[in-house]
Short mmCIF file of C-alpha atoms in Angstrom, two decimals:
data_model
loop_
_atom_site.label_atom_id
_atom_site.label_comp_id
_atom_site.label_asym_id
_atom_site.label_seq_id
_atom_site.Cartn_x
_atom_site.Cartn_y
_atom_site.Cartn_z
CA TYR A 1 -94.05 -37.77 -8.36
CA ASN A 2 -96.22 -38.21 -5.28
CA GLU A 3 -93.30 -36.81 -3.28
CA TYR A 4 -94.53 -33.39 -4.45
CA LYS A 5 -97.47 -33.57 -2.01
CA SER A 6 -95.37 -33.14 1.09
CA TYR A 7 -91.92 -33.65 2.53
CA LEU A 8 -92.95 -34.57 6.10
CA SER A 9 -93.95 -31.17 7.48
CA MET A 10 -93.52 -29.12 4.29
CA ARG A 11 -96.87 -28.37 2.68
CA ILE A 12 -96.64 -28.03 -1.11
CA ILE A 13 -99.36 -26.02 -2.84
CA GLY A 14 -99.91 -25.65 -6.58
CA LEU A 15 -100.82 -22.23 -7.96
CA THR A 16 -102.27 -21.66 -11.41
CA GLY A 17 -104.46 -19.31 -13.40
CA GLY A 18 -104.57 -18.14 -16.98
CA ILE A 19 -102.60 -15.87 -19.21
CA ALA A 20 -102.77 -12.29 -17.83
CA SER A 21 -104.78 -13.38 -14.78
CA GLY A 22 -102.21 -11.88 -12.39
CA LYS A 23 -100.31 -14.94 -11.14
CA SER A 24 -96.99 -13.10 -10.99
CA SER A 25 -98.48 -10.29 -8.90
CA VAL A 26 -100.06 -12.80 -6.53
CA CYS A 27 -96.76 -14.67 -6.18
CA LYS A 28 -94.98 -11.41 -5.37
CA VAL A 29 -97.41 -10.73 -2.50
CA LEU A 30 -97.09 -14.33 -1.26
CA LYS A 31 -93.31 -13.85 -1.09
CA GLU A 32 -93.81 -10.60 0.82
CA ARG A 33 -95.93 -12.65 3.27
CA GLY A 34 -93.02 -15.01 3.84
CA VAL A 35 -94.18 -17.83 1.56
CA SER A 36 -91.53 -19.54 -0.57
CA VAL A 37 -92.50 -19.67 -4.25
CA ILE A 38 -91.10 -21.78 -7.07
CA SER A 39 -91.89 -20.27 -10.48
CA CYS A 40 -92.06 -22.80 -13.30
CA ASP A 41 -92.17 -19.90 -15.78
CA ALA A 42 -88.78 -18.71 -14.53
CA ILE A 43 -87.39 -22.24 -14.58
CA ALA A 44 -88.71 -22.76 -18.13
CA ARG A 45 -86.69 -19.73 -19.23
CA GLU A 46 -83.58 -20.98 -17.44
CA VAL A 47 -83.61 -24.51 -18.90
CA VAL A 48 -83.55 -23.19 -22.48
CA GLU A 49 -80.59 -20.88 -21.94
CA GLN A 50 -77.45 -21.65 -23.93
CA GLY A 51 -75.52 -24.56 -22.47
CA GLN A 52 -78.54 -26.10 -20.77
CA ALA A 53 -79.89 -29.54 -21.68
CA GLY A 54 -83.29 -28.08 -22.56
CA TYR A 55 -81.66 -25.68 -25.03
CA GLN A 56 -79.95 -28.53 -26.84
CA LYS A 57 -83.16 -30.56 -27.09
CA VAL A 58 -85.20 -27.63 -28.41
CA VAL A 59 -82.62 -26.65 -31.03
CA GLU A 60 -82.20 -30.26 -32.15
CA HIS A 61 -85.94 -30.58 -32.69
CA PHE A 62 -86.89 -27.16 -34.11
CA GLY A 63 -83.63 -26.30 -35.88
CA THR A 64 -81.34 -23.27 -35.81
CA ASP A 65 -83.91 -21.02 -37.50
CA ILE A 66 -85.35 -20.29 -34.04
CA LEU A 67 -82.04 -18.78 -32.89
CA MET A 68 -81.12 -15.11 -32.72
CA ASP A 69 -77.71 -13.86 -33.88
CA SER A 70 -76.50 -14.19 -30.27
CA GLY A 71 -77.33 -17.90 -30.30
CA GLU A 72 -80.17 -17.48 -27.83
CA ILE A 73 -83.57 -18.94 -28.63
CA ASP A 74 -85.94 -16.37 -30.10
CA ARG A 75 -88.99 -16.87 -27.88
CA ASP A 76 -91.28 -15.06 -30.33
CA LYS A 77 -90.26 -17.34 -33.21
CA LEU A 78 -90.61 -20.42 -31.06
CA GLY A 79 -93.97 -19.19 -29.81
CA SER A 80 -95.25 -18.74 -33.35
CA LEU A 81 -94.31 -22.34 -34.13
CA ILE A 82 -96.20 -23.84 -31.20
CA PHE A 83 -99.23 -21.53 -31.12
CA ASN A 84 -102.26 -23.39 -32.52
CA ASN A 85 -99.99 -26.32 -33.46
CA GLU A 86 -100.66 -29.21 -31.10
CA GLU A 87 -97.87 -31.39 -32.48
CA ASN A 88 -95.21 -28.71 -32.02
CA ARG A 89 -96.56 -27.84 -28.55
CA HIS A 90 -96.27 -31.47 -27.46
CA ALA A 91 -92.77 -31.64 -28.91
CA LEU A 92 -91.67 -28.55 -26.98
CA ASN A 93 -93.19 -29.90 -23.78
CA HIS A 94 -91.38 -33.18 -24.32
CA CYS A 95 -88.11 -31.24 -24.64
CA ILE A 96 -88.41 -29.01 -21.57
CA HIS A 97 -90.86 -30.52 -19.07
CA PRO A 98 -88.42 -33.21 -17.84
CA GLU A 99 -85.77 -30.51 -17.32
CA ILE A 100 -88.23 -28.28 -15.46
CA GLY A 101 -89.21 -31.25 -13.27
CA LYS A 102 -85.58 -31.89 -12.33
CA VAL A 103 -85.10 -28.29 -11.20
CA VAL A 104 -88.40 -28.24 -9.26
CA ARG A 105 -87.47 -31.43 -7.40
CA LYS A 106 -84.03 -30.04 -6.54
CA GLN A 107 -85.56 -26.83 -5.23
CA LEU A 108 -88.17 -28.72 -3.21
CA PHE A 109 -85.47 -30.88 -1.64
CA TRP A 110 -83.39 -27.80 -0.82
CA HIS A 111 -86.39 -26.19 0.87
CA PHE A 112 -86.94 -29.38 2.86
CA ILE A 113 -83.32 -29.33 4.04
CA LYS A 114 -83.75 -25.69 5.09
CA GLY A 115 -86.91 -26.56 7.03
CA THR A 116 -89.34 -24.58 4.87
CA ASP A 117 -92.88 -25.31 6.11
CA LEU A 118 -94.96 -23.94 3.21
CA ILE A 119 -94.11 -23.66 -0.46
CA VAL A 120 -96.15 -22.64 -3.49
CA VAL A 121 -95.30 -23.97 -6.96
CA ASP A 122 -96.52 -21.60 -9.69
CA ILE A 123 -97.50 -23.69 -12.75
CA PRO A 124 -99.39 -21.78 -15.50
CA LEU A 125 -100.75 -24.90 -17.26
CA LEU A 126 -101.29 -27.03 -14.17
CA TYR A 127 -104.77 -28.24 -15.17
CA GLU A 128 -103.84 -28.53 -18.84
CA THR A 129 -101.12 -31.05 -17.91
CA LYS A 130 -102.59 -34.50 -17.28
CA ASN A 131 -102.85 -35.49 -13.59
CA LEU A 132 -100.46 -32.76 -12.44
CA ASP A 133 -102.99 -31.42 -9.94
CA SER A 134 -102.87 -34.71 -8.02
CA TYR A 135 -99.26 -34.02 -7.04
CA PHE A 136 -100.18 -31.16 -4.67
CA SER A 137 -102.03 -31.07 -1.37
CA SER A 138 -104.15 -28.09 -2.55
CA ILE A 139 -104.47 -25.83 -5.58
CA ILE A 140 -104.81 -22.03 -5.65
CA VAL A 141 -106.48 -20.57 -8.76
CA VAL A 142 -105.91 -16.91 -9.61
CA TYR A 143 -109.11 -15.75 -11.30
CA CYS A 144 -110.30 -12.83 -13.40
CA THR A 145 -112.83 -12.54 -16.22
CA GLU A 146 -111.99 -13.50 -19.80
CA GLU A 147 -112.60 -9.92 -20.92
CA GLN A 148 -110.05 -8.70 -18.37
CA GLN A 149 -107.52 -11.23 -19.68
CA VAL A 150 -108.07 -9.97 -23.23
CA GLU A 151 -107.81 -6.29 -22.25
CA ARG A 152 -104.67 -6.89 -20.18
CA LEU A 153 -103.00 -8.77 -23.05
CA MET A 154 -103.88 -6.01 -25.52
CA GLU A 155 -102.33 -3.42 -23.20
CA ARG A 156 -99.34 -5.50 -22.05
CA ASN A 157 -98.34 -7.22 -25.31
CA ASP A 158 -99.77 -4.77 -27.85
CA PHE A 159 -101.95 -7.55 -29.28
CA THR A 160 -105.00 -6.97 -31.43
CA ARG A 161 -108.27 -8.11 -29.83
CA SER A 162 -108.31 -11.16 -32.09
CA GLU A 163 -104.74 -12.13 -31.13
CA ALA A 164 -105.48 -11.70 -27.44
CA GLU A 165 -108.70 -13.73 -27.65
CA ASP A 166 -106.92 -16.55 -29.49
CA ARG A 167 -104.28 -16.81 -26.77
CA VAL A 168 -106.79 -16.73 -23.93
CA ARG A 169 -108.98 -19.38 -25.56
CA SER A 170 -106.04 -21.67 -26.26
CA GLN A 171 -106.04 -22.45 -22.52
CA LEU A 172 -108.64 -24.02 -20.26
CA SER A 173 -110.99 -21.23 -19.19
CA LEU A 174 -110.61 -19.66 -15.76
CA GLU A 175 -114.28 -20.41 -15.13
CA GLU A 176 -113.43 -24.12 -15.38
CA LYS A 177 -110.24 -23.78 -13.36
CA ARG A 178 -111.96 -21.96 -10.49
CA LYS A 179 -114.38 -24.91 -10.15
CA LYS A 180 -111.44 -27.28 -9.73
CA GLY A 181 -109.34 -25.20 -7.34
CA GLY A 182 -109.29 -25.70 -3.61
CA PHE A 183 -108.71 -21.98 -3.10
CA VAL A 184 -109.64 -19.12 -5.44
CA ILE A 185 -108.02 -15.68 -5.41
CA ASP A 186 -110.32 -13.29 -7.28
CA ASN A 187 -108.12 -10.79 -9.11
CA SER A 188 -110.96 -9.20 -11.08
CA GLY A 189 -111.28 -6.18 -8.79
CA PRO A 190 -108.84 -3.63 -7.35
CA PHE A 191 -105.52 -5.24 -6.47
CA SER A 192 -105.93 -4.06 -2.88
CA ASN A 193 -108.79 -6.59 -2.64
CA THR A 194 -106.51 -9.29 -4.01
CA GLU A 195 -103.92 -8.46 -1.36
CA LEU A 196 -106.55 -8.79 1.37
CA GLN A 197 -107.51 -12.24 0.07
CA ILE A 198 -103.88 -13.34 0.15
CA ARG A 199 -103.47 -11.94 3.66
CA ASP A 200 -106.39 -14.08 4.83
CA LEU A 201 -105.33 -17.16 2.85
CA VAL A 202 -101.75 -17.56 4.08
CA PRO A 203 -102.67 -18.28 7.74
CA CYS A 204 -105.21 -20.87 6.52
CA LEU A 205 -102.50 -22.64 4.54
CA ARG A 206 -100.08 -22.60 7.47
CA ALA A 207 -102.73 -23.80 9.95
CA ARG A 208 -102.85 -27.20 8.25
CA ILE A 209 -99.14 -27.86 8.69
CA ILE A 210 -97.89 -30.24 11.37
CA PRO A 211 -94.41 -28.95 12.31
CA ILE A 212 -91.65 -31.52 11.97
CA ARG A 213 -90.55 -30.85 15.56
CA ASN A 214 -93.96 -32.14 16.72
CA ILE A 215 -93.47 -35.31 14.72
CA LEU A 216 -90.01 -35.80 16.23
CA LEU A 217 -91.36 -35.19 19.75
CA VAL A 218 -93.99 -37.90 19.25
CA ILE A 219 -91.37 -40.34 17.96
CA CYS A 220 -89.02 -39.57 20.85
CA ALA A 221 -91.85 -39.96 23.38
CA ALA A 222 -92.77 -43.33 21.88
CA ILE A 223 -89.17 -44.54 22.01
CA PHE A 224 -88.81 -43.32 25.60
CA SER A 225 -92.03 -45.10 26.62
CA LEU A 226 -90.86 -48.34 25.02
CA ALA A 227 -87.48 -48.03 26.73
CA ILE A 228 -89.16 -47.67 30.14
CA PHE A 229 -91.46 -50.63 29.42
CA TRP A 230 -88.69 -52.97 28.34
CA PHE A 231 -85.97 -51.95 30.73
#
């Protein structure tokens, strides 16, 4: 998986955060700034759609009780099975993570063919997945306080405070994640401040990229010099 780090001139950045930290909003602004984003959340939903390999694996393991009348997987039922159940969570990850990886690699290769110079891969549980952070050249952490996560979940998902706290604390804390990240986007204040941070961050990310045309020019110059020397 070390090919994730870069495809020649394409810089691949990991982005993570916590539940209700604002990752989706940050990714939307990154896209508006011309940055290509791969969302593992979106891919995770796609690979468990009917007819997909991930769907078959999940249904084979958890049974048809997790299905709605339409045949689609009931995400709430599946979520209740894996929440606070480490064995079931590992089983689900074993079913879908390989399928997600296949799609991510295909998308990365497609971006390389198109000549994309900078790409961000949004992975909610990046630090919770062993050694996954080592696959990227840098990591962006989207941060807010735990209390903000709880309040946002209560408002967004109609959770009780206890339910929201349980979900927040089932993940590695954002305080720990921000210590690990190479870049931190603080989303604890007005979103206009978050947008300003992203505006300043994108040029920094691009500044570290060596364009592939420069690499090719160096190679061509070396070949030309050798040709002159030998002939």
